[in-house]
Amino acid sequence: MVQVARMPTAISTALAFLAGVLLVQWLPALPPLMVLGALLLSAIGCAWRWPRLRWVACLPLGFVWAAWCGKMAMDARLPRALEGQDVVVVGTVTGLPALREGATTFEFETTQATIDGKRIALHGRISVAWYDGAPIVPACSHWQLLLRLKRPRGLIDPGGADSERSALERGIVATGYVREDDGNAKLPGSRWCIDGVRDAISRGIAARVHDPHDAALLQAFSIGDTRGLDQQDWEIARANGVSHLIAISGFHVGVAAVFGVWLILIVYALWPRLAVRIPRIQSQAASALLVASIYSALAGFGLPTVRTLLMIAVVALARCSRRGGSGSMSLALAMIATLLVDPLAVLSAGFWLSFVGVSFLMLCLPSRGRGWRAFIHELSTGQLVMTVALLPLSLWFFGEASLVGALSNLIAVPVISFVIVPLALLGTLLLGVFPPAAAPVFWLAAKLAHAQWWLLERMATWPGAHWYLPTVSAWSLLLALCGALWLFMPRGVPLRWLGLLMFLPLLLPMRTLPANGAYEVWVLDVGQGLSVLLRTRDHALLYDAGARYPSGFDLGEAVVLPSIHALGITRLDVLMISHGDNDHAGGATVVADAFPQARRYAGEPARMHKPMEQCVAGQSWQWDGVRFRVLSPAADGTGRDNDSSCVLLVESAGGRLLLTGDISSKIEPQVAEAIGTGAPPVLLVPHHGSKTSSSGTFIAAVNPPLALVSAGWHNRFGHPKPEVVERYRLARVPLLNTADEGAMELVFMPGQPPRVVTRWRLESRRYWRE
């Protein structure tokens, strides 16, 4: 009876504490310390006055704890006054450094920071890039580096990842790059750390597996090292819904714990008299926890592994103390422990996918006993439960889901978890005990991984492998989760099929399309670059696609495509790339691949990686009462480089918009003349506000009611230039910059002036946003 009474208390306490932590994450600003102190005292007083409701007091306690940790994390960030300055930093490399084309990236734990010989208050983890000429940077090594730093600041777009939230969750206090300096040096006294062991194992696998891709898969399966996997690999994993299996998952930690139990069984079988001195049950529990802990350390203590490790620790401690405990109670205690250690873990998708997934399995998958039939039933039914239950969360966090994921996991989970991972772990163990014996084990594991990946590649091409929906609202997410719970209720519960109806708001969201003669425009936040998305009632156009960097980071893939999907646009009719510079054309290839039916125009087709038509002044077309005219370049080809940019004028009864690319003041007069009569157009400021563009004459001739700049925060070019900003101010033209506003949405409706309706950085304010 005591155990039954404790279970609801543990679960209620965990849920109340989680609710308090969650409330903090919706705040635009953190409350002052005085308020937190008063709330803390009130919670303690209520818990003391009404003991039976102590679990309720966990809500304000969770709020105070999360707010305090959030405040400490924000206060630890680089002071704003030091942004853009060169700082000499001494510290240690943490994690596994990644070597990419033209750059080495790593995280750097600071121990000392100085400017001009004076120490500054900067402690924590810095995300560092070391560009051309970087030496080998071993894990755990100690360095002195000259870094150009700034506070973590990301791009804010519809459907895009929130890198500022991710930086807070990961404890990143600054980002920067290494400056050339004679003082950059590796320091003596590099300490031992688990990441060094992981790096050594990774190199050992690479030396024994000849196929680099097979080696990369084994490195991911054995130690969570995903540096060898490229974007295409992750695309295949997402298409099959197996991303959780590529890096070490919580399920793999559970398998490692089972090996720990088997190890003790073998020991007691060889030495039975040992049971007289040490009880077998307690030894099995301790061994399971020890093996799971070692494996989690090799995985880098990722959130799914930590969650499973905490659950194993709860069960192991209960066994060692001869106390029982249910799975739900173990999960609740693991959640409490996770939130106490790191309340900011709720900002990661892994937290929710882990705990919600396991909770659904516990609630909806009753045990069918033992034996292979029960195992097959639980495996197949479990994959169905996980696919349906996690569908809403996958759409919420990633904007996409996989309809073939249930079948892919049904095949991949047993093969990877019970065959490939154990072989990889055995090979890893042999690396340290008897290295010559590791090669044949890794060879067999690599062959199996190669065959498994070949199958996943084929399944990734099936219909429904990539399924996109517009941005998911919070209420439709909760409704769909409740529907999934109702759908998998035990037999005998009436009308379980009604759970499917609760998915309808998620799967069939309401869409509001522009009327005839109206159009919507999104100036996306792509940093120092440009991408503008335009939609009429039945058509869509993309003007430029952002940059693609030597590291492989592609803004077409990271920002443009997610934004298109999040806005519910399923077809792109025209892709127009103003000119060939990387900050405009780098992301065009992935967009063109995603929408092969789109007609493609470019100002410099010869510089494109995809075949494109030359845009020429005089080209025009009309969609849904909206007219499009190309104003430049001229057919005689007089424009060169930036001046060859496609200049596009969009006009309708709702107003006009002028997209100018990177034209200079040399071309501006002919563009101004070609605009013709009509309402002054909203202006996309030429060349991000460069001093070679936006002449006073051009601004006066266009006379825009609003000017928009697409530029990066604290970009190295200084765009928009102060003198250009001053010209627009003197002309009394409002100027909005994506660096300050994030992505911007404008609507052009007949009978109304054009207006900005959404500024993403201001629209979704959170305390971690800069």
PDB file of C-alpha atoms in Angstrom, residues 100-298:
ATOM      1  CA  ARG A 100      35.117  20.538 -42.388  1.00  0.00           C
ATOM      2  CA  GLU A 101      36.122  21.959 -45.723  1.00  0.00           C
ATOM      3  CA  GLY A 102      38.083  25.114 -44.953  1.00  0.00           C
ATOM      4  CA  ALA A 103      37.402  25.140 -41.213  1.00  0.00           C
ATOM      5  CA  THR A 104      37.746  23.250 -37.940  1.00  0.00           C
ATOM      6  CA  THR A 105      34.946  23.809 -35.445  1.00  0.00           C
ATOM      7  CA  PHE A 106      34.962  22.947 -31.751  1.00  0.00           C
ATOM      8  CA  GLU A 107      33.704  24.026 -28.358  1.00  0.00           C
ATOM      9  CA  PHE A 108      36.144  25.732 -26.027  1.00  0.00           C
ATOM     10  CA  GLU A 109      35.762  25.786 -22.240  1.00  0.00           C
ATOM     11  CA  THR A 110      37.347  29.028 -21.038  1.00  0.00           C
ATOM     12  CA  THR A 111      39.512  29.296 -17.942  1.00  0.00           C
ATOM     13  CA  GLN A 112      40.853  32.820 -18.546  1.00  0.00           C
ATOM     14  CA  ALA A 113      40.082  35.712 -20.899  1.00  0.00           C
ATOM     15  CA  THR A 114      41.952  38.995 -21.347  1.00  0.00           C
ATOM     16  CA  ILE A 115      41.823  42.129 -23.506  1.00  0.00           C
ATOM     17  CA  ASP A 116      45.064  44.125 -23.728  1.00  0.00           C
ATOM     18  CA  GLY A 117      46.405  42.157 -20.778  1.00  0.00           C
ATOM     19  CA  LYS A 118      43.400  42.941 -18.532  1.00  0.00           C
ATOM     20  CA  ARG A 119      41.280  40.022 -17.347  1.00  0.00           C
ATOM     21  CA  ILE A 120      37.593  40.091 -18.160  1.00  0.00           C
ATOM     22  CA  ALA A 121      34.682  38.170 -16.683  1.00  0.00           C
ATOM     23  CA  LEU A 122      34.091  35.467 -19.276  1.00  0.00           C
ATOM     24  CA  HIS A 123      33.606  31.878 -18.206  1.00  0.00           C
ATOM     25  CA  GLY A 124      31.804  29.091 -19.980  1.00  0.00           C
ATOM     26  CA  ARG A 125      31.696  27.376 -23.333  1.00  0.00           C
ATOM     27  CA  ILE A 126      32.526  29.168 -26.606  1.00  0.00           C
ATOM     28  CA  SER A 127      31.652  27.836 -30.045  1.00  0.00           C
ATOM     29  CA  VAL A 128      34.802  28.394 -32.119  1.00  0.00           C
ATOM     30  CA  ALA A 129      35.599  28.170 -35.827  1.00  0.00           C
ATOM     31  CA  TRP A 130      39.225  28.039 -36.989  1.00  0.00           C
ATOM     32  CA  TYR A 131      39.370  28.774 -40.704  1.00  0.00           C
ATOM     33  CA  ASP A 132      42.054  28.187 -43.346  1.00  0.00           C
ATOM     34  CA  GLY A 133      45.376  27.019 -41.993  1.00  0.00           C
ATOM     35  CA  ALA A 134      44.053  25.516 -38.771  1.00  0.00           C
ATOM     36  CA  PRO A 135      46.387  22.980 -37.144  1.00  0.00           C
ATOM     37  CA  ILE A 136      45.178  19.660 -35.764  1.00  0.00           C
ATOM     38  CA  VAL A 137      43.037  20.374 -32.693  1.00  0.00           C
ATOM     39  CA  PRO A 138      42.889  17.248 -30.498  1.00  0.00           C
ATOM     40  CA  ALA A 139      40.076  16.650 -28.050  1.00  0.00           C
ATOM     41  CA  CYS A 140      40.900  17.699 -24.462  1.00  0.00           C
ATOM     42  CA  SER A 141      43.861  19.833 -25.596  1.00  0.00           C
ATOM     43  CA  HIS A 142      44.721  23.115 -23.852  1.00  0.00           C
ATOM     44  CA  TRP A 143      45.136  26.290 -25.955  1.00  0.00           C
ATOM     45  CA  GLN A 144      45.702  30.006 -25.911  1.00  0.00           C
ATOM     46  CA  LEU A 145      43.795  31.635 -28.797  1.00  0.00           C
ATOM     47  CA  LEU A 146      43.005  35.119 -30.046  1.00  0.00           C
ATOM     48  CA  LEU A 147      39.251  35.088 -30.752  1.00  0.00           C
ATOM     49  CA  ARG A 148      36.884  37.602 -32.322  1.00  0.00           C
ATOM     50  CA  LEU A 149      33.716  37.064 -30.267  1.00  0.00           C
ATOM     51  CA  LYS A 150      30.047  37.933 -30.244  1.00  0.00           C
ATOM     52  CA  ARG A 151      27.027  36.868 -28.251  1.00  0.00           C
ATOM     53  CA  PRO A 152      25.033  33.888 -29.558  1.00  0.00           C
ATOM     54  CA  ARG A 153      22.607  35.274 -32.109  1.00  0.00           C
ATOM     55  CA  GLY A 154      20.737  33.263 -34.695  1.00  0.00           C
ATOM     56  CA  LEU A 155      18.377  33.685 -37.612  1.00  0.00           C
ATOM     57  CA  ILE A 156      14.672  33.983 -36.811  1.00  0.00           C
ATOM     58  CA  ASP A 157      12.384  32.706 -39.554  1.00  0.00           C
ATOM     59  CA  PRO A 158       9.092  30.847 -39.924  1.00  0.00           C
ATOM     60  CA  GLY A 159       9.853  27.172 -39.490  1.00  0.00           C
ATOM     61  CA  GLY A 160      13.557  27.784 -38.868  1.00  0.00           C
ATOM     62  CA  ALA A 161      15.631  26.386 -36.010  1.00  0.00           C
ATOM     63  CA  ASP A 162      16.132  28.678 -33.017  1.00  0.00           C
ATOM     64  CA  SER A 163      19.904  28.659 -32.576  1.00  0.00           C
ATOM     65  CA  GLU A 164      19.726  31.154 -29.692  1.00  0.00           C
ATOM     66  CA  ARG A 165      17.533  28.726 -27.754  1.00  0.00           C
ATOM     67  CA  SER A 166      19.919  25.910 -28.642  1.00  0.00           C
ATOM     68  CA  ALA A 167      22.888  27.968 -27.424  1.00  0.00           C
ATOM     69  CA  LEU A 168      21.179  28.549 -24.083  1.00  0.00           C
ATOM     70  CA  GLU A 169      20.355  24.865 -23.690  1.00  0.00           C
ATOM     71  CA  ARG A 170      23.947  23.857 -24.555  1.00  0.00           C
ATOM     72  CA  GLY A 171      25.535  26.484 -22.298  1.00  0.00           C
ATOM     73  CA  ILE A 172      27.194  28.460 -25.116  1.00  0.00           C
ATOM     74  CA  VAL A 173      28.198  31.910 -23.824  1.00  0.00           C
ATOM     75  CA  ALA A 174      29.767  33.266 -27.041  1.00  0.00           C
ATOM     76  CA  THR A 175      30.585  32.376 -30.626  1.00  0.00           C
ATOM     77  CA  GLY A 176      33.650  33.415 -32.556  1.00  0.00           C
ATOM     78  CA  TYR A 177      36.539  32.575 -34.802  1.00  0.00           C
ATOM     79  CA  VAL A 178      40.303  32.371 -34.398  1.00  0.00           C
ATOM     80  CA  ARG A 179      42.265  35.443 -35.539  1.00  0.00           C
ATOM     81  CA  GLU A 180      45.768  35.147 -36.928  1.00  0.00           C
ATOM     82  CA  ASP A 181      48.189  35.810 -34.100  1.00  0.00           C
ATOM     83  CA  ASP A 182      51.662  34.663 -33.109  1.00  0.00           C
ATOM     84  CA  GLY A 183      50.335  33.941 -29.627  1.00  0.00           C
ATOM     85  CA  ASN A 184      47.959  31.209 -30.807  1.00  0.00           C
ATOM     86  CA  ALA A 185      49.500  28.072 -29.365  1.00  0.00           C
ATOM     87  CA  LYS A 186      48.790  24.711 -27.863  1.00  0.00           C
ATOM     88  CA  LEU A 187      49.734  24.797 -24.194  1.00  0.00           C
ATOM     89  CA  PRO A 188      51.377  21.998 -22.224  1.00  0.00           C
ATOM     90  CA  GLY A 189      49.499  20.010 -19.639  1.00  0.00           C
ATOM     91  CA  SER A 190      46.524  18.804 -21.703  1.00  0.00           C
ATOM     92  CA  ARG A 191      44.416  16.785 -19.310  1.00  0.00           C
ATOM     93  CA  TRP A 192      42.854  13.355 -19.759  1.00  0.00           C
ATOM     94  CA  CYS A 193      39.148  13.357 -20.474  1.00  0.00           C
ATOM     95  CA  ILE A 194      36.511  11.004 -21.803  1.00  0.00           C
ATOM     96  CA  ASP A 195      36.373  12.888 -25.104  1.00  0.00           C
ATOM     97  CA  GLY A 196      39.986  11.935 -25.686  1.00  0.00           C
ATOM     98  CA  VAL A 197      39.040   8.290 -25.250  1.00  0.00           C
ATOM     99  CA  ARG A 198      36.122   8.747 -27.659  1.00  0.00           C
ATOM    100  CA  ASP A 199      38.417  10.347 -30.217  1.00  0.00           C
ATOM    101  CA  ALA A 200      40.911   7.497 -29.904  1.00  0.00           C
ATOM    102  CA  ILE A 201      38.144   4.926 -30.406  1.00  0.00           C
ATOM    103  CA  SER A 202      36.862   6.862 -33.406  1.00  0.00           C
ATOM    104  CA  ARG A 203      40.304   6.846 -34.997  1.00  0.00           C
ATOM    105  CA  GLY A 204      40.673   3.152 -34.219  1.00  0.00           C
ATOM    106  CA  ILE A 205      37.440   2.366 -36.063  1.00  0.00           C
ATOM    107  CA  ALA A 206      38.463   4.504 -39.058  1.00  0.00           C
ATOM    108  CA  ALA A 207      41.798   2.675 -39.270  1.00  0.00           C
ATOM    109  CA  ARG A 208      40.121  -0.759 -39.390  1.00  0.00           C
ATOM    110  CA  VAL A 209      37.102  -0.081 -41.618  1.00  0.00           C
ATOM    111  CA  HIS A 210      38.144   0.756 -45.172  1.00  0.00           C
ATOM    112  CA  ASP A 211      34.867   2.296 -46.384  1.00  0.00           C
ATOM    113  CA  PRO A 212      34.702   5.832 -44.885  1.00  0.00           C
ATOM    114  CA  HIS A 213      30.898   5.857 -44.805  1.00  0.00           C
ATOM    115  CA  ASP A 214      30.669   2.470 -43.085  1.00  0.00           C
ATOM    116  CA  ALA A 215      33.271   3.688 -40.591  1.00  0.00           C
ATOM    117  CA  ALA A 216      31.214   6.840 -39.971  1.00  0.00           C
ATOM    118  CA  LEU A 217      28.125   4.727 -39.225  1.00  0.00           C
ATOM    119  CA  LEU A 218      30.029   2.547 -36.738  1.00  0.00           C
ATOM    120  CA  GLN A 219      31.508   5.635 -35.081  1.00  0.00           C
ATOM    121  CA  ALA A 220      27.990   6.996 -34.632  1.00  0.00           C
ATOM    122  CA  PHE A 221      26.592   3.689 -33.344  1.00  0.00           C
ATOM    123  CA  SER A 222      29.425   2.997 -30.905  1.00  0.00           C
ATOM    124  CA  ILE A 223      30.384   6.380 -29.420  1.00  0.00           C
ATOM    125  CA  GLY A 224      27.884   8.886 -30.814  1.00  0.00           C
ATOM    126  CA  ASP A 225      30.485  10.451 -33.124  1.00  0.00           C
ATOM    127  CA  THR A 226      28.458  11.846 -36.052  1.00  0.00           C
ATOM    128  CA  ARG A 227      31.226  13.985 -37.576  1.00  0.00           C
ATOM    129  CA  GLY A 228      31.580  11.643 -40.543  1.00  0.00           C
ATOM    130  CA  LEU A 229      27.913  11.854 -41.550  1.00  0.00           C
ATOM    131  CA  ASP A 230      26.911  14.479 -44.079  1.00  0.00           C
ATOM    132  CA  GLN A 231      23.641  16.281 -44.716  1.00  0.00           C
ATOM    133  CA  GLN A 232      22.438  13.588 -47.112  1.00  0.00           C
ATOM    134  CA  ASP A 233      22.862  10.962 -44.391  1.00  0.00           C
ATOM    135  CA  TRP A 234      20.690  12.959 -42.022  1.00  0.00           C
ATOM    136  CA  GLU A 235      18.126  13.428 -44.791  1.00  0.00           C
ATOM    137  CA  ILE A 236      17.917   9.649 -45.158  1.00  0.00           C
ATOM    138  CA  ALA A 237      17.654   9.224 -41.395  1.00  0.00           C
ATOM    139  CA  ARG A 238      14.829  11.781 -41.139  1.00  0.00           C
ATOM    140  CA  ALA A 239      13.012  10.254 -44.112  1.00  0.00           C
ATOM    141  CA  ASN A 240      12.988   6.922 -42.261  1.00  0.00           C
ATOM    142  CA  GLY A 241      12.416   8.349 -38.788  1.00  0.00           C
ATOM    143  CA  VAL A 242      15.581   6.680 -37.456  1.00  0.00           C
ATOM    144  CA  SER A 243      17.628   9.712 -36.396  1.00  0.00           C
ATOM    145  CA  HIS A 244      17.401   8.467 -32.808  1.00  0.00           C
ATOM    146  CA  LEU A 245      19.257   5.304 -33.830  1.00  0.00           C
ATOM    147  CA  ILE A 246      22.083   6.969 -35.722  1.00  0.00           C
ATOM    148  CA  ALA A 247      23.617   8.573 -32.664  1.00  0.00           C
ATOM    149  CA  ILE A 248      23.452   6.543 -29.464  1.00  0.00           C
ATOM    150  CA  SER A 249      19.864   6.348 -28.241  1.00  0.00           C
ATOM    151  CA  GLY A 250      18.400   5.596 -24.846  1.00  0.00           C
ATOM    152  CA  PHE A 251      17.415   2.154 -26.094  1.00  0.00           C
ATOM    153  CA  HIS A 252      21.076   1.372 -26.762  1.00  0.00           C
ATOM    154  CA  VAL A 253      21.910   2.295 -23.165  1.00  0.00           C
ATOM    155  CA  GLY A 254      19.248  -0.158 -22.019  1.00  0.00           C
ATOM    156  CA  VAL A 255      20.877  -2.859 -24.159  1.00  0.00           C
ATOM    157  CA  ALA A 256      24.236  -2.048 -22.538  1.00  0.00           C
ATOM    158  CA  ALA A 257      22.610  -2.412 -19.107  1.00  0.00           C
ATOM    159  CA  VAL A 258      21.322  -5.858 -20.090  1.00  0.00           C
ATOM    160  CA  PHE A 259      24.894  -6.806 -21.018  1.00  0.00           C
ATOM    161  CA  GLY A 260      25.909  -5.757 -17.534  1.00  0.00           C
ATOM    162  CA  VAL A 261      23.317  -8.115 -16.098  1.00  0.00           C
ATOM    163  CA  TRP A 262      24.509 -10.957 -18.344  1.00  0.00           C
ATOM    164  CA  LEU A 263      28.100 -10.317 -17.286  1.00  0.00           C
ATOM    165  CA  ILE A 264      27.205 -10.919 -13.634  1.00  0.00           C
ATOM    166  CA  LEU A 265      25.229 -14.038 -14.554  1.00  0.00           C
ATOM    167  CA  ILE A 266      28.361 -15.429 -16.205  1.00  0.00           C
ATOM    168  CA  VAL A 267      30.497 -14.513 -13.185  1.00  0.00           C
ATOM    169  CA  TYR A 268      28.106 -16.236 -10.752  1.00  0.00           C
ATOM    170  CA  ALA A 269      27.842 -19.263 -13.040  1.00  0.00           C
ATOM    171  CA  LEU A 270      31.638 -19.617 -12.918  1.00  0.00           C
ATOM    172  CA  TRP A 271      31.917 -18.884  -9.161  1.00  0.00           C
ATOM    173  CA  PRO A 272      28.618 -19.948  -7.504  1.00  0.00           C
ATOM    174  CA  ARG A 273      30.018 -19.601  -3.967  1.00  0.00           C
ATOM    175  CA  LEU A 274      30.273 -15.835  -4.588  1.00  0.00           C
ATOM    176  CA  ALA A 275      26.513 -15.577  -3.938  1.00  0.00           C
ATOM    177  CA  VAL A 276      27.150 -16.415  -0.288  1.00  0.00           C
ATOM    178  CA  ARG A 277      29.090 -13.197   0.169  1.00  0.00           C
ATOM    179  CA  ILE A 278      27.373 -10.853  -2.313  1.00  0.00           C
ATOM    180  CA  PRO A 279      23.673 -11.182  -3.261  1.00  0.00           C
ATOM    181  CA  ARG A 280      23.255 -11.778  -7.003  1.00  0.00           C
ATOM    182  CA  ILE A 281      20.323  -9.375  -7.490  1.00  0.00           C
ATOM    183  CA  GLN A 282      22.230  -6.433  -6.040  1.00  0.00           C
ATOM    184  CA  SER A 283      25.317  -7.314  -8.081  1.00  0.00           C
ATOM    185  CA  GLN A 284      23.286  -7.411 -11.284  1.00  0.00           C
ATOM    186  CA  ALA A 285      21.782  -3.998 -10.522  1.00  0.00           C
ATOM    187  CA  ALA A 286      25.180  -2.463  -9.788  1.00  0.00           C
ATOM    188  CA  SER A 287      26.737  -4.031 -12.897  1.00  0.00           C
ATOM    189  CA  ALA A 288      23.891  -2.822 -15.118  1.00  0.00           C
ATOM    190  CA  LEU A 289      24.307   0.725 -13.790  1.00  0.00           C
ATOM    191  CA  LEU A 290      28.095   0.622 -14.187  1.00  0.00           C
ATOM    192  CA  VAL A 291      28.036  -0.630 -17.804  1.00  0.00           C
ATOM    193  CA  ALA A 292      25.253   1.809 -18.729  1.00  0.00           C
ATOM    194  CA  SER A 293      27.241   4.668 -17.167  1.00  0.00           C
ATOM    195  CA  ILE A 294      30.385   3.790 -19.115  1.00  0.00           C
ATOM    196  CA  TYR A 295      28.426   3.547 -22.347  1.00  0.00           C
ATOM    197  CA  SER A 296      26.666   6.866 -21.673  1.00  0.00           C
ATOM    198  CA  ALA A 297      30.059   8.483 -21.083  1.00  0.00           C
ATOM    199  CA  LEU A 298      31.285   7.155 -24.429  1.00  0.00           C
TER     200      LEU A 298
END
